[in-house]
Coordinates of C-alpha atoms in Angstrom, one line a residue:
Chain A
M24 CA 140.4 105.5 -71.2
P25 CA 142.6 103.0 -73.0
K26 CA 144.4 102.1 -69.7
E27 CA 141.2 100.9 -68.1
N28 CA 140.4 99.0 -71.2
M29 CA 143.5 96.9 -70.7
L30 CA 142.2 96.0 -67.3
I31 CA 138.9 94.5 -68.4
S32 CA 139.4 91.6 -70.6
S33 CA 136.2 89.7 -70.5
I34 CA 132.5 90.2 -69.9
E35 CA 132.7 88.3 -66.6
E36 CA 135.3 90.8 -65.4
L37 CA 133.1 93.7 -66.5
Y38 CA 130.3 92.1 -64.5
T39 CA 132.5 91.6 -61.4
I40 CA 133.7 95.2 -61.4
S41 CA 130.2 96.6 -62.1
K42 CA 128.8 94.5 -59.2
D43 CA 131.5 95.7 -56.9
K44 CA 131.0 99.4 -57.7
L45 CA 127.2 99.7 -58.3
I46 CA 125.4 97.6 -55.8
G47 CA 124.0 99.7 -53.0
E48 CA 124.3 102.9 -55.1
H49 CA 121.5 105.4 -55.1
G50 CA 119.8 106.9 -58.2
S51 CA 116.9 109.1 -59.2
I52 CA 115.2 110.2 -62.4
S53 CA 113.9 113.7 -62.7
I54 CA 111.9 115.3 -65.5
N55 CA 112.1 119.1 -65.6
F56 CA 109.5 120.6 -67.9
A57 CA 108.1 124.2 -68.1
N58 CA 110.2 124.9 -65.0
R59 CA 108.3 122.3 -63.0
S60 CA 110.2 119.3 -61.7
H61 CA 108.9 115.8 -61.1
V62 CA 110.7 112.7 -59.8
S63 CA 109.7 109.7 -61.8
A64 CA 107.8 107.0 -59.8
S65 CA 107.2 104.5 -62.6
N66 CA 109.0 101.1 -62.9
D67 CA 108.9 101.5 -66.7
I68 CA 110.8 104.7 -66.6
V69 CA 113.3 103.6 -63.9
G70 CA 114.0 100.4 -65.8
N71 CA 114.4 102.1 -69.2
C72 CA 116.6 104.8 -67.7
L73 CA 118.9 102.2 -66.1
Q74 CA 119.1 100.4 -69.4
E75 CA 120.2 103.7 -71.0
W76 CA 122.6 104.5 -68.2
L77 CA 124.6 101.2 -68.2
P78 CA 126.2 101.6 -71.7
D79 CA 127.6 105.0 -70.5
W80 CA 129.1 103.2 -67.5
F81 CA 130.7 100.5 -69.6
H82 CA 132.1 103.2 -71.9
Y83 CA 133.5 105.0 -68.8
L84 CA 135.2 101.8 -67.8
G85 CA 136.9 101.8 -71.2
V86 CA 135.0 98.9 -72.7
S87 CA 134.5 99.0 -76.4
I88 CA 130.7 98.8 -77.0
K89 CA 128.6 99.4 -80.1
P90 CA 124.9 100.0 -79.8
G91 CA 122.5 97.5 -81.4
P92 CA 120.4 98.5 -84.4
S93 CA 117.6 100.0 -82.2
T94 CA 116.3 99.8 -78.7
Q95 CA 113.4 97.6 -80.0
V96 CA 115.7 95.0 -81.5
F97 CA 118.0 92.5 -80.0
P98 CA 120.8 93.0 -79.0
D99 CA 121.0 96.3 -77.0
F100 CA 124.7 96.4 -77.7
V101 CA 127.8 94.5 -78.7
A102 CA 130.8 94.5 -76.3
E103 CA 134.3 93.6 -77.6
F104 CA 137.1 92.1 -75.5
N105 CA 140.3 90.9 -77.2
D106 CA 138.5 90.9 -80.6
Q107 CA 135.8 88.7 -79.2
A108 CA 132.3 90.2 -79.6
Y109 CA 129.5 89.5 -77.1
E110 CA 125.9 90.4 -77.7
V111 CA 124.4 91.9 -74.6
E112 CA 120.9 92.6 -73.5
I113 CA 120.2 94.9 -70.6
K114 CA 117.1 94.3 -68.4
A115 CA 116.0 95.9 -65.2
W116 CA 113.2 95.2 -62.8
N117 CA 111.9 96.3 -59.4
C118 CA 113.0 93.4 -57.3
N119 CA 110.2 93.9 -54.9
N120 CA 108.2 92.1 -57.6
N121 CA 108.7 89.1 -59.8
P122 CA 110.5 90.0 -63.0
A123 CA 108.0 90.6 -65.7
F124 CA 110.1 92.1 -68.5
D125 CA 109.6 90.7 -71.9
I126 CA 112.5 88.7 -73.3
A127 CA 111.0 88.4 -76.8
N128 CA 107.8 87.7 -78.7
F129 CA 107.6 84.0 -79.0
Y130 CA 107.2 83.7 -82.8
S131 CA 109.6 86.5 -83.5
F132 CA 112.2 84.7 -81.3
L133 CA 111.6 81.5 -83.4
E134 CA 112.2 83.4 -86.6
T135 CA 115.2 85.3 -85.4
T136 CA 117.0 82.3 -83.9
Y137 CA 116.2 80.2 -87.0
E138 CA 118.1 82.9 -89.0
K139 CA 120.8 83.5 -86.4
P140 CA 121.0 80.5 -84.0
N141 CA 123.9 82.0 -82.0
K142 CA 121.5 84.5 -80.5
I143 CA 120.6 81.6 -78.1
N144 CA 124.0 82.4 -76.5
A145 CA 123.1 86.1 -75.7
N146 CA 124.3 87.6 -72.4
Y147 CA 121.9 89.3 -70.1
F148 CA 123.0 92.1 -67.7
I149 CA 120.1 92.3 -65.3
L150 CA 119.7 95.0 -62.7
G151 CA 117.4 94.6 -59.7
Y152 CA 116.4 98.0 -58.1
K153 CA 114.2 98.9 -55.2
P154 CA 112.5 102.2 -54.4
A155 CA 114.5 104.0 -51.7
S156 CA 111.4 104.8 -49.7
D157 CA 107.7 103.6 -49.8
N158 CA 107.5 104.9 -53.3
F159 CA 110.1 106.4 -55.7
A160 CA 109.9 109.9 -54.2
E161 CA 113.5 109.5 -52.8
G162 CA 114.7 107.6 -55.9
F163 CA 115.9 104.0 -55.9
T164 CA 118.9 101.8 -54.9
L165 CA 120.5 99.1 -56.9
E166 CA 120.1 95.8 -55.0
K167 CA 121.2 93.1 -57.4
L168 CA 123.2 92.7 -60.6
Y169 CA 123.3 89.5 -62.6
L170 CA 125.1 88.3 -65.7
K171 CA 123.2 85.4 -67.1
K172 CA 122.8 83.4 -70.3
L173 CA 119.4 83.4 -71.8
Y174 CA 118.7 79.8 -70.8
Q175 CA 119.5 80.7 -67.2
I176 CA 116.7 83.2 -66.8
C177 CA 114.1 81.0 -68.6
G178 CA 112.3 78.0 -67.3
P179 CA 109.1 76.0 -67.4
S180 CA 105.8 77.5 -66.0
K181 CA 103.0 75.5 -64.4
K182 CA 101.1 75.2 -67.7
Y183 CA 103.8 75.2 -70.4
P184 CA 107.3 73.8 -70.9
L185 CA 108.5 77.4 -71.3
N186 CA 107.2 80.4 -69.2
I187 CA 105.4 82.5 -71.7
Q188 CA 102.6 85.0 -71.7
V189 CA 99.5 83.6 -73.3
K190 CA 96.5 85.6 -74.3
R191 CA 93.4 84.1 -76.0
N192 CA 95.4 80.9 -76.4
Q193 CA 98.1 82.7 -78.4
P194 CA 101.7 82.9 -77.2
Y195 CA 103.0 86.5 -76.8
A196 CA 106.1 87.2 -74.8
I197 CA 108.7 84.8 -73.4
R198 CA 109.1 85.9 -69.8
P199 CA 111.8 85.2 -67.2
I200 CA 111.2 82.9 -64.3
S201 CA 112.3 83.9 -60.8
F202 CA 115.9 83.1 -61.7
Y203 CA 117.4 84.9 -58.7
K204 CA 115.8 82.7 -56.0
E205 CA 117.5 79.9 -54.3
A206 CA 117.2 76.7 -56.3
P207 CA 115.5 78.5 -59.3
K208 CA 113.6 76.3 -61.8
S209 CA 115.7 77.7 -64.7
F210 CA 117.0 75.5 -67.4
N211 CA 120.4 73.8 -66.7
S212 CA 121.7 74.1 -70.3
P213 CA 121.0 75.6 -73.7
T214 CA 119.9 72.1 -74.8
E215 CA 117.2 72.0 -72.1
F216 CA 116.0 75.5 -73.2
I217 CA 115.9 74.5 -76.8
Q218 CA 113.9 71.4 -76.0
A219 CA 111.4 73.5 -74.1
V220 CA 111.0 76.0 -76.9
K221 CA 110.5 73.2 -79.3
E222 CA 107.8 71.6 -77.1
T223 CA 106.1 75.0 -76.7
F224 CA 106.1 75.5 -80.5
I225 CA 104.4 72.1 -80.9
M226 CA 101.7 73.2 -78.5
F227 CA 101.2 76.5 -80.4
P228 CA 101.5 75.6 -84.1
N229 CA 101.6 78.6 -86.5
P230 CA 100.9 77.9 -90.2
R231 CA 102.6 81.3 -91.0
I232 CA 106.0 80.1 -89.8
A233 CA 108.0 78.5 -92.6
F234 CA 109.7 75.8 -90.6
T235 CA 108.6 73.0 -88.2
P236 CA 109.5 72.7 -84.5
E237 CA 111.8 69.8 -85.4
E238 CA 113.6 71.9 -88.1
W239 CA 114.0 74.8 -85.7
A240 CA 115.5 72.7 -82.9
T241 CA 117.8 70.8 -85.3
R242 CA 119.1 74.0 -86.8
V243 CA 119.6 75.8 -83.5
L244 CA 121.3 72.8 -81.8
S245 CA 123.7 72.4 -84.7
M246 CA 125.1 75.8 -83.9
L247 CA 125.8 75.2 -80.2
D248 CA 129.2 74.5 -78.8
K249 CA 130.0 70.8 -78.8
D250 CA 129.9 70.8 -75.0
D251 CA 126.3 71.7 -75.0
Q252 CA 125.2 69.2 -77.6
I253 CA 123.4 66.6 -75.6
A254 CA 120.9 64.5 -77.5
I255 CA 117.5 66.1 -77.7
R256 CA 114.4 64.0 -77.4
Chain B
M18 CA 94.4 125.6 -55.1
P19 CA 90.6 125.8 -54.8
K20 CA 90.5 129.2 -56.4
E21 CA 92.1 128.0 -59.6
N22 CA 89.8 125.1 -59.7
M23 CA 86.9 127.5 -59.9
L24 CA 88.4 128.9 -63.0
I25 CA 88.6 125.7 -65.0
S26 CA 85.2 124.3 -65.6
S27 CA 85.7 121.9 -68.5
I28 CA 88.2 119.7 -70.2
E29 CA 88.3 122.1 -73.2
E30 CA 89.2 124.9 -70.9
L31 CA 91.9 122.8 -69.3
Y32 CA 93.2 122.1 -72.8
T33 CA 93.2 125.8 -73.8
I34 CA 95.1 126.9 -70.7
S35 CA 97.6 124.1 -71.0
K36 CA 98.2 124.8 -74.7
D37 CA 98.7 128.5 -73.9
K38 CA 101.2 127.8 -71.1
L39 CA 103.1 124.8 -72.3
I40 CA 103.8 125.1 -76.0
G41 CA 107.3 126.1 -76.7
E42 CA 108.4 125.2 -73.2
H43 CA 111.7 123.3 -72.7
G44 CA 112.2 120.1 -70.8
S45 CA 114.9 117.5 -70.1
I46 CA 115.1 114.2 -68.3
S47 CA 118.1 113.2 -66.3
I48 CA 119.0 110.0 -64.6
N49 CA 121.6 110.3 -61.8
F50 CA 122.9 107.0 -60.6
A51 CA 126.1 106.1 -58.7
N52 CA 127.0 109.8 -58.9
R53 CA 127.0 109.7 -62.7
S54 CA 124.5 111.7 -64.6
H55 CA 123.0 110.9 -68.0
V56 CA 120.4 112.9 -70.0
S57 CA 117.9 110.6 -71.5
A58 CA 117.9 110.4 -75.3
S59 CA 115.1 107.9 -75.9
N60 CA 111.7 108.7 -77.2
D61 CA 110.2 106.0 -75.0
I62 CA 111.5 107.7 -71.9
V63 CA 110.7 111.3 -72.9
G64 CA 107.2 110.1 -73.8
N65 CA 106.6 108.2 -70.6
C66 CA 108.0 111.0 -68.5
L67 CA 105.7 113.6 -70.1
Q68 CA 102.8 111.3 -69.5
E69 CA 103.8 111.2 -65.8
W70 CA 104.4 114.9 -65.6
L71 CA 101.1 116.1 -67.0
P72 CA 98.8 114.9 -64.2
D73 CA 101.0 116.9 -61.8
W74 CA 100.4 119.9 -63.9
F75 CA 96.6 119.4 -63.9
H76 CA 96.7 119.0 -60.2
Y77 CA 98.7 122.3 -59.9
L78 CA 96.0 124.0 -61.9
G79 CA 93.5 122.8 -59.3
V80 CA 91.8 120.2 -61.4
S81 CA 90.4 117.2 -59.5
I82 CA 92.0 114.1 -61.0
K83 CA 92.1 110.5 -60.0
P84 CA 94.6 108.1 -61.5
G85 CA 93.3 105.1 -63.4
P86 CA 93.7 101.6 -62.1
S87 CA 97.3 101.3 -63.5
T88 CA 99.5 102.7 -66.2
Q89 CA 98.9 99.6 -68.3
V90 CA 95.1 100.0 -68.2
F91 CA 92.8 102.5 -69.7
P92 CA 92.2 105.3 -68.7
D93 CA 95.3 107.0 -67.4
F94 CA 93.1 109.2 -65.2
V95 CA 89.7 110.6 -64.6
A96 CA 89.2 114.4 -64.4
E97 CA 86.2 115.9 -62.7
F98 CA 84.6 119.3 -63.6
N99 CA 81.3 120.3 -62.0
D100 CA 80.6 116.7 -61.0
Q101 CA 81.1 115.5 -64.5
A102 CA 83.8 112.8 -65.0
Y103 CA 86.0 112.6 -68.1
E104 CA 88.2 109.6 -68.8
V105 CA 91.5 110.8 -70.2
E106 CA 94.4 109.1 -71.9
I107 CA 97.7 110.9 -72.2
K108 CA 99.9 110.1 -75.2
A109 CA 103.2 111.7 -76.4
W110 CA 105.3 111.3 -79.5
N111 CA 108.3 112.8 -81.2
C112 CA 106.6 114.9 -83.8
N113 CA 109.6 114.6 -86.1
N114 CA 108.2 111.2 -86.8
N115 CA 104.7 109.8 -87.5
P116 CA 102.9 108.9 -84.3
A117 CA 103.3 105.2 -83.5
F118 CA 102.0 105.0 -80.0
D119 CA 99.7 102.0 -79.3
I120 CA 96.1 103.0 -78.6
A121 CA 95.0 99.5 -77.6
N122 CA 95.4 95.9 -78.5
F123 CA 92.6 95.3 -81.1
Y124 CA 90.9 92.3 -79.4
S125 CA 91.3 93.7 -75.9
F126 CA 89.7 96.9 -77.2
L127 CA 86.7 94.9 -78.6
E128 CA 86.3 93.2 -75.2
T129 CA 86.7 96.3 -73.2
T130 CA 84.2 98.4 -75.2
Y131 CA 81.7 95.5 -75.3
E132 CA 81.7 95.6 -71.5
K133 CA 81.9 99.4 -71.2
P134 CA 80.9 101.0 -74.5
N135 CA 81.3 104.6 -73.2
K136 CA 85.1 104.1 -73.5
I137 CA 84.6 104.9 -77.1
N138 CA 84.1 108.5 -75.9
A139 CA 87.5 108.7 -74.2
N140 CA 89.5 112.0 -74.4
Y141 CA 93.1 112.0 -75.6
F142 CA 95.6 114.6 -74.4
I143 CA 98.4 114.3 -76.9
L144 CA 101.8 116.0 -76.6
G145 CA 104.1 116.4 -79.6
Y146 CA 107.7 117.1 -78.6
K147 CA 110.9 117.6 -80.6
P148 CA 114.6 117.2 -79.5
A149 CA 116.0 120.6 -78.7
S150 CA 119.1 119.9 -80.8
D151 CA 120.2 117.1 -83.2
N152 CA 119.6 114.6 -80.5
F153 CA 118.2 114.9 -77.0
A154 CA 121.5 116.1 -75.4
E155 CA 119.9 119.5 -74.8
G156 CA 116.5 118.1 -73.9
F157 CA 113.3 118.7 -75.8
T158 CA 110.6 121.3 -76.5
L159 CA 106.9 120.9 -76.6
E160 CA 105.7 121.7 -80.1
K161 CA 102.1 120.6 -80.1
L162 CA 99.3 119.8 -77.8
Y163 CA 96.0 118.2 -78.9
L164 CA 92.7 117.3 -77.2
K165 CA 91.0 114.7 -79.3
K166 CA 88.3 112.1 -79.1
L167 CA 89.4 108.6 -79.9
Y168 CA 87.7 108.6 -83.4
Q169 CA 89.5 111.8 -84.3
I170 CA 93.0 110.1 -84.0
C171 CA 91.9 106.9 -85.8
G172 CA 91.4 106.4 -89.5
P173 CA 91.6 103.8 -92.3
S174 CA 95.0 102.5 -93.5
K175 CA 95.8 101.5 -97.1
K176 CA 95.1 97.9 -96.3
Y177 CA 92.4 98.0 -93.6
P178 CA 89.3 99.9 -92.7
L179 CA 91.1 100.8 -89.4
N180 CA 94.8 101.6 -89.1
I181 CA 96.2 98.6 -87.1
Q182 CA 99.5 96.9 -86.7
V183 CA 99.3 93.4 -88.2
K184 CA 101.9 90.7 -87.7
R185 CA 101.6 87.2 -89.2
N186 CA 98.1 88.1 -90.3
Q187 CA 97.0 88.8 -86.7
P188 CA 95.9 92.2 -85.6
Y189 CA 97.9 93.7 -82.7
A190 CA 97.7 97.3 -81.8
I191 CA 95.3 100.0 -83.0
R192 CA 97.5 102.8 -84.1
P193 CA 96.8 106.5 -84.7
I194 CA 96.9 108.0 -88.2
S195 CA 98.6 111.3 -88.9
F196 CA 95.7 113.2 -87.2
Y197 CA 97.6 116.5 -87.0
K198 CA 98.1 117.0 -90.7
E199 CA 96.0 119.3 -92.8
A200 CA 93.0 117.4 -94.1
P201 CA 93.7 114.2 -92.0
K202 CA 92.0 111.0 -93.0
S203 CA 90.6 110.5 -89.5
F204 CA 87.0 109.4 -89.0
N205 CA 84.4 112.1 -88.9
S206 CA 82.2 110.7 -86.2
P207 CA 82.1 107.9 -83.6
T208 CA 79.7 106.1 -85.9
E209 CA 82.3 106.0 -88.7
F210 CA 84.9 104.7 -86.3
I211 CA 82.6 102.0 -85.0
Q212 CA 81.8 100.9 -88.6
A213 CA 85.5 100.6 -89.3
V214 CA 86.2 98.6 -86.2
K215 CA 83.3 96.3 -87.1
E216 CA 84.6 95.8 -90.7
T217 CA 88.1 95.1 -89.3
F218 CA 86.7 92.6 -86.9
I219 CA 85.0 90.8 -89.8
M220 CA 88.3 90.6 -91.6
F221 CA 90.0 89.2 -88.6
P222 CA 87.5 86.8 -87.0
N223 CA 88.5 85.3 -83.6
P224 CA 86.7 82.3 -82.3
R225 CA 87.8 83.1 -78.8
I226 CA 85.7 86.2 -78.7
A227 CA 82.2 85.6 -77.3
F228 CA 80.4 88.1 -79.6
T229 CA 80.0 88.7 -83.3
P230 CA 81.1 91.9 -85.1
E231 CA 77.4 92.8 -85.5
E232 CA 76.7 92.3 -81.8
W233 CA 79.7 94.4 -80.9
A234 CA 78.6 97.3 -83.2
T235 CA 75.0 97.2 -82.1
R236 CA 75.8 97.3 -78.5
V237 CA 78.4 100.1 -78.7
L238 CA 76.2 102.2 -81.0
S239 CA 73.3 101.9 -78.5
M240 CA 75.4 103.7 -76.0
L241 CA 76.3 106.7 -78.1
D242 CA 74.7 110.1 -77.7
K243 CA 71.6 110.4 -79.9
D244 CA 73.5 113.0 -82.0
D245 CA 76.0 110.5 -83.1
Q246 CA 73.6 107.7 -83.9
I247 CA 73.6 107.7 -87.7
A248 CA 72.6 104.4 -89.3
I249 CA 75.4 102.0 -89.7
R250 CA 75.8 100.0 -92.8

């Protein structure tokens, strides 16, 4: 499909075309085993299947994509347009609920971004689906599609500068805020996000991490585009 | 199906019938979305779908089952035979690999079993599948089916009395050992398992847990059937 490839020259264009063609579309997942069929009714499965389906779609549109090292590791895939590579994560959630997908384990995120600060600039393709009936017996429909930068889906929580899952006073996953609402409380810039991560790191010190919150923030900030480099407190 | 229900009077019988009818059977998972079909190729999805399919199967056999509180929480479901209730977890793994499913978060497990020690006696229905070809393009086949008690799938690791996932010197998930191999290193009794959990708890103290390793072990042991109550070191 090289012809179609010529048409799509940026990730924003890929997003616009996908939004146009996919929103309102119907889907279903069926498992057939031992000659007995079952339509999946679990958010985990619908979400994971959509995450698996989307790269096929991009491929069909003629976009050059390479899968990431594994489904467990960031990014899900790398898309190339005019020799520019974009790291893309795919997330999906039942938009009858608040999004509760995990963005990353907090300490793993600190370590990964300390090594590769440009991961702060990752693109998120986010699919919001709804069951087609009361449950998933009749499948689901795609209601929403978003293309967001990481900082645009993160924000403060009531208790912490960054919305994170905390168990027994230990930080676990970084979680999205309700980024799709009107006037969401998401961060306005990568710098705001970095500041919030730094403050959260100060609240949850970890002697097993080889750098300080200050060192982390300085290093990550130094990699941002000049435009985004506003003085950090 | 009340007639079939009369036939199956114990969880062991349910296991034997399932093993007889399901091993060697073929399955596949397809997602159809926006009129484009994709066969799932991910272990996560195959495993989760099999976990969802199996209760349908038990139901079909006429067994009275009730789902657990949620897919995230133990147990997956409760099966009743002759007014006796069995808590059952379903796990699945690609048996080309070592099993790496999570049994429970270590500290959550301590807290849950401190409140409800009989959870130590949970039954595990475990499905081992393999891709039908080099990848999952032609689906999968069921190779193995096990009915095990919790202690029978757990064992020591090289580093710890209990095989657990450890990150940054913190325990995360309890993981199974290779319980299906000849001469597996699994525990021989609930008491051995409890002893190993206790020793692991001593290695990873947690000031946020309201009881000591000794208190945990004493309480859990007191609930075991008399047969299993061998003196604990």
